[in-house]
Short mmCIF file of C-alpha atoms in Angstrom, two decimals:
data_model
loop_
_atom_site.label_atom_id
_atom_site.label_comp_id
_atom_site.label_asym_id
_atom_site.label_seq_id
_atom_site.Cartn_x
_atom_site.Cartn_y
_atom_site.Cartn_z
CA MET A 29 1.48 -3.82 5.37
CA ILE A 30 0.67 -0.39 5.39
CA TRP A 31 3.15 1.00 8.26
CA ALA A 32 1.13 3.97 9.15
CA PHE A 33 -1.95 2.07 9.72
CA ASP A 34 -0.38 -0.62 11.38
CA LEU A 35 1.33 1.99 13.84
CA ILE A 36 -1.86 3.57 14.82
CA LEU A 37 -3.40 0.27 15.23
CA LEU A 38 -0.69 -0.96 17.79
CA VAL A 39 -0.92 2.13 19.74
CA PHE A 40 -4.52 1.66 20.45
CA LEU A 41 -3.90 -1.99 20.87
CA VAL A 42 -1.82 -1.32 23.82
CA ILE A 43 -4.03 1.62 25.03
CA THR A 44 -7.45 -0.66 25.11
CA ALA A 45 -5.45 -3.51 26.41
CA ILE A 46 -4.52 -1.29 29.54
CA ILE A 47 -7.63 0.35 29.83
CA SER A 48 -9.94 -2.88 30.30
CA LEU A 49 -7.63 -4.10 32.80
CA ARG A 50 -7.73 -1.12 34.70
CA THR A 51 -11.42 -0.45 34.82
CA LYS A 52 -13.07 -1.41 38.02
CA ASP A 53 -16.38 -2.35 36.25
CA LEU A 54 -16.16 -5.75 34.96
CA LEU A 55 -18.93 -5.04 32.30
CA SER A 56 -17.24 -2.02 30.71
CA ALA A 57 -14.02 -3.89 31.24
CA SER A 58 -15.62 -6.76 28.87
CA MET A 59 -16.81 -4.10 26.50
CA ILE A 60 -13.37 -2.62 26.03
CA PHE A 61 -11.92 -6.23 25.71
CA GLY A 62 -14.09 -6.56 22.65
CA VAL A 63 -12.90 -3.43 21.21
CA TYR A 64 -9.23 -4.56 21.81
CA SER A 65 -10.24 -8.10 19.85
CA PHE A 66 -11.95 -5.59 16.75
CA LEU A 67 -8.86 -3.92 16.83
CA MET A 68 -6.68 -7.05 16.56
CA CYS A 69 -8.93 -8.34 13.72
CA LEU A 70 -8.41 -4.98 11.83
CA LEU A 71 -4.60 -5.73 12.47
CA TRP A 72 -4.83 -9.31 10.91
CA ALA A 73 -6.66 -7.93 7.92
CA GLU A 74 -4.17 -5.02 7.43
CA MET A 75 -1.14 -7.95 7.93
CA GLU A 76 -2.71 -9.67 4.91
CA ALA A 77 -3.95 -12.92 7.14
CA VAL A 78 -7.68 -12.57 6.17
CA ASP A 79 -8.43 -15.99 7.32
CA VAL A 80 -7.51 -15.08 10.91
CA ALA A 81 -9.08 -11.97 10.62
CA PHE A 82 -12.54 -13.78 9.58
CA THR A 83 -11.87 -16.15 12.85
CA GLU A 84 -10.82 -13.38 15.23
CA ALA A 85 -14.08 -11.14 14.32
CA ALA A 86 -16.42 -13.80 15.17
CA VAL A 87 -14.60 -15.72 17.93
CA GLY A 88 -12.84 -13.19 19.53
CA ALA A 89 -14.77 -10.06 18.94
CA GLY A 90 -18.30 -12.07 18.92
CA VAL A 91 -18.36 -15.34 21.10
CA SER A 92 -15.40 -14.24 24.26
CA ALA A 93 -17.07 -11.05 24.79
CA VAL A 94 -20.32 -12.87 25.10
CA PHE A 95 -18.82 -15.32 27.54
CA LEU A 96 -17.40 -12.52 29.47
CA ILE A 97 -20.77 -10.40 29.62
CA ALA A 98 -22.40 -13.81 30.68
CA THR A 99 -20.45 -14.53 33.54
CA VAL A 100 -20.57 -10.58 34.66
CA LEU A 101 -24.41 -10.74 34.52
CA ARG A 102 -24.24 -14.25 36.46
CA THR A 103 -21.81 -12.72 39.06
CA SER A 104 -20.82 -9.79 40.35
CA ARG A 105 -19.74 -6.65 38.54
CA ARG A 106 -17.69 -5.02 40.78
CA SER A 107 -14.06 -5.74 40.74
CA SER A 108 -11.55 -4.64 43.72
CA ASP A 109 -8.59 -3.80 41.16
CA MET B 4 12.60 7.32 10.35
CA LEU B 5 9.10 5.84 11.44
CA GLU B 6 8.93 3.86 8.26
CA SER B 7 12.20 2.19 8.94
CA LEU B 8 11.17 1.17 12.29
CA SER B 9 8.16 -0.33 11.59
CA PRO B 10 8.91 -3.87 10.70
CA SER B 11 10.40 -4.37 13.98
CA PHE B 12 7.63 -2.26 16.02
CA ASN B 13 5.24 -5.13 15.42
CA TYR B 14 7.82 -7.14 17.79
CA TRP B 15 7.94 -4.48 20.33
CA ILE B 16 4.63 -4.01 20.79
CA TYR B 17 4.15 -7.71 20.93
CA ILE B 18 6.52 -8.23 23.62
CA ILE B 19 4.52 -4.97 25.50
CA ILE B 20 1.26 -6.80 25.17
CA MET B 21 2.58 -9.92 26.26
CA MET B 22 3.97 -8.77 29.63
CA ILE B 23 0.73 -6.46 30.30
CA GLY B 24 -1.27 -9.76 30.06
CA LEU B 25 1.22 -11.59 32.09
CA TYR B 26 1.14 -8.88 34.76
CA ALA B 27 -2.62 -9.07 34.92
CA MET B 28 -2.73 -12.88 35.15
CA ILE B 29 -0.39 -12.97 38.25
CA SER B 30 -1.27 -9.47 39.90
CA LYS B 31 -5.02 -9.07 39.33
CA ASN B 32 -7.36 -10.39 42.28
CA ASN B 33 -10.35 -10.66 40.44
CA PHE B 34 -11.01 -14.02 38.39
CA VAL B 35 -12.55 -12.10 35.42
CA LYS B 36 -9.63 -9.80 35.02
CA LYS B 37 -7.22 -12.55 35.38
CA LEU B 38 -8.88 -14.23 32.31
CA ILE B 39 -8.98 -11.33 30.42
CA GLY B 40 -4.94 -10.77 30.86
CA MET B 41 -4.75 -14.43 29.69
CA SER B 42 -6.80 -13.87 26.56
CA ILE B 43 -4.44 -10.62 25.54
CA PHE B 44 -1.47 -12.88 26.45
CA GLN B 45 -2.54 -15.36 23.83
CA THR B 46 -3.49 -12.70 21.13
CA ALA B 47 -0.11 -11.35 21.69
CA ILE B 48 1.32 -14.83 20.99
CA ILE B 49 -0.73 -14.80 17.82
CA LEU B 50 0.32 -11.29 16.83
CA PHE B 51 3.94 -12.46 16.99
CA TYR B 52 3.41 -15.47 14.41
CA VAL B 53 1.30 -13.50 12.11
CA SER B 54 4.10 -10.83 11.92
CA ILE B 55 6.81 -13.04 10.88
CA SER B 56 4.57 -14.05 7.95
CA VAL B 57 4.45 -10.76 6.61
CA LYS B 58 6.80 -10.09 3.55
CA ASP B 59 7.84 -6.61 1.92
CA GLY B 60 5.57 -5.62 -0.66
CA SER B 61 3.37 -8.96 -0.19
CA THR B 62 -0.36 -9.21 -0.99
CA ILE B 63 -2.75 -11.91 0.43
CA PRO B 64 -1.97 -15.67 -0.45
CA ILE B 65 -4.88 -15.97 -3.02
CA LEU B 66 -4.46 -16.38 -6.63
CA TYR B 67 -6.62 -13.85 -8.57
CA HIS B 68 -8.70 -14.97 -11.76
CA ASP B 69 -6.46 -13.29 -14.29
CA GLN B 70 -3.34 -14.74 -12.66
CA ILE B 71 -4.61 -18.29 -13.40
CA HIS B 72 -5.25 -17.54 -16.55
CA ALA B 73 -1.87 -15.75 -17.54
CA GLY B 74 -0.17 -18.89 -16.54
CA HIS B 75 -1.47 -20.88 -19.20
CA GLY B 76 0.99 -21.76 -22.57
CA GLU B 77 4.60 -21.29 -23.08
CA HIS B 78 5.70 -18.93 -20.36
CA HIS B 79 8.92 -20.22 -18.98
CA GLU B 80 11.04 -17.25 -19.95
CA ALA B 81 9.68 -14.94 -17.29
CA GLY B 82 12.19 -13.71 -15.17
CA HIS B 83 12.05 -13.18 -11.28
CA GLY B 84 11.77 -9.27 -11.41
CA ASP B 85 9.82 -8.32 -14.38
CA HIS B 86 7.34 -11.43 -14.05
CA HIS B 87 4.49 -9.01 -13.12
CA GLN B 88 4.84 -7.19 -15.95
CA ALA B 89 5.30 -10.28 -18.42
CA LEU B 90 1.86 -11.52 -16.75
CA ASP B 91 0.07 -8.13 -17.92
CA THR B 92 1.24 -8.31 -21.37
CA HIS B 93 0.60 -12.15 -21.79
CA ALA B 94 -2.55 -11.69 -20.36
CA GLU B 95 -4.69 -11.00 -23.57
CA ASP B 96 -3.30 -13.82 -25.64
CA ARG B 97 -3.57 -15.99 -22.75
CA HIS B 98 -7.48 -15.57 -23.08
CA ASP B 99 -7.41 -16.02 -26.75
CA SER B 100 -5.42 -19.32 -26.54
CA HIS B 101 -7.75 -20.34 -23.65
CA ALA B 102 -10.78 -19.63 -25.70
CA GLU B 103 -9.11 -21.68 -28.85
CA ARG B 104 -8.21 -24.69 -26.66
CA GLY B 105 -12.07 -25.07 -25.23
CA ASP B 106 -13.22 -25.89 -22.07
CA ALA B 107 -10.92 -28.98 -21.64
CA VAL B 108 -7.96 -26.71 -20.18
CA ALA B 109 -10.29 -25.32 -17.40
CA GLY B 110 -10.65 -28.33 -15.45
CA SER B 111 -6.91 -29.22 -15.81
CA HIS B 112 -3.87 -28.39 -13.33
CA TYR B 113 -2.29 -25.63 -14.84
CA PRO B 114 1.11 -27.21 -15.37
CA ASP B 115 2.33 -23.89 -16.84
CA LEU B 116 1.23 -21.57 -13.86
CA ILE B 117 4.26 -19.48 -12.45
CA ILE B 118 3.72 -18.30 -9.11
CA GLN B 119 6.25 -16.56 -7.14
CA PRO B 120 6.33 -16.94 -3.55
CA ASP B 121 7.79 -13.44 -2.57
CA ASP B 122 4.66 -11.92 -3.76
CA PHE B 123 2.54 -13.71 -1.19
CA SER B 124 2.45 -13.10 2.56
CA ASN B 125 3.39 -16.88 4.09
CA PRO B 126 0.35 -18.53 4.93
CA LEU B 127 1.78 -21.47 6.99
CA PRO B 128 1.65 -19.18 10.17
CA HIS B 129 -2.01 -18.19 9.38
CA VAL B 130 -3.32 -21.47 9.53
CA LEU B 131 -1.55 -22.58 12.80
CA MET B 132 -2.98 -19.41 14.41
CA LEU B 133 -6.44 -20.23 13.60
CA THR B 134 -6.30 -23.23 15.89
CA ALA B 135 -4.40 -21.12 18.32
CA ILE B 136 -7.71 -18.47 18.21
CA VAL B 137 -10.23 -21.62 18.58
CA VAL B 138 -8.01 -23.08 21.76
CA GLY B 139 -7.73 -19.69 23.15
CA VAL B 140 -11.59 -19.17 23.32
CA SER B 141 -12.18 -22.53 24.45
CA THR B 142 -9.81 -21.98 27.51
CA LEU B 143 -11.37 -18.74 28.15
CA GLY B 144 -14.76 -20.59 28.08
CA VAL B 145 -13.38 -22.99 30.68
CA GLY B 146 -12.13 -20.26 32.80
CA LEU B 147 -15.29 -18.55 33.11
CA ALA B 148 -17.29 -21.65 33.72
CA ILE B 149 -15.01 -22.35 36.64
CA THR B 150 -15.33 -18.86 37.84
CA GLN B 151 -19.25 -19.24 37.81
CA LYS B 152 -19.12 -22.35 39.75
CA LEU B 153 -16.86 -20.76 42.58
CA TYR B 154 -18.92 -17.93 42.62
CA GLY B 155 -21.80 -20.09 43.66
CA GLU B 156 -19.55 -22.19 46.28
CA PHE B 157 -17.87 -19.10 47.80
CA GLY B 158 -20.17 -15.88 46.60
CA SER B 159 -17.30 -14.01 45.49
CA ILE B 160 -15.14 -13.98 42.34
CA GLU B 161 -12.11 -12.20 44.65
CA GLU B 162 -9.20 -14.77 44.94
CA SER B 163 -8.50 -13.06 48.31
CA GLU B 164 -11.75 -13.56 49.64
CA ILE B 165 -11.96 -17.01 48.75
CA LEU B 166 -8.68 -17.59 50.06
CA ASP B 167 -10.01 -16.30 53.37
CA THR B 168 -12.92 -18.19 53.47
CA ILE B 169 -10.94 -21.37 52.91
CA LYS B 170 -8.79 -20.42 55.71
CA SER B 171 -11.38 -19.59 58.08
CA SER B 172 -13.25 -22.99 57.22
CA ASN B 173 -9.90 -24.98 58.00
CA ASP B 174 -9.88 -23.50 61.11
#
């Protein structure tokens, strides 16, 4: 575990989590949530959990972002909060 | 000072992220925002479990090729602290003895292989969290499917508007 890398990733993790919940445009919220998942994947790889990093990259950053974007495209894109 | 704080920093951030997700699940009005908050909550729990498994100065839980070959032969006297060095110095003659004994050894179970568990991070929470990630994605998929059905039914994905529609149809 590289502690400086760990600190940077954790700070960016909190920032992306807050931004994705504060944006009113749901498509950009989904994309920023994909960025959050990818940062999480980097964090697993850095914490020596390589298998979890593989799964998070494929499933978290890939499939769940696709699910969110598909839902946003089939419903409305605006959010009230 | 930051370096001494860094092991507990993971746990602080996991609490913060978990509370961000809980806040979004409770107070956001949009269903997609609620589901994003639920996913953030789930990854916070996974972050907690993976943080447990990290040890000081450990590496990924995989045996390297020369570690396996260094484990052959009479190697029982290697102590706890200096076993890395012992593995390095014995690596060459282990290779030689391996070549002498031929390929019959290669398929055996390496009875003399010495593994220090402190050198590797604990793989048990990793394996448990693999399941948790997959379960998280499936719950997200079910939630988004229900959101699409609600949009077809009510024409909105805002919680307050749907509640108003239900209330006015009841009156």
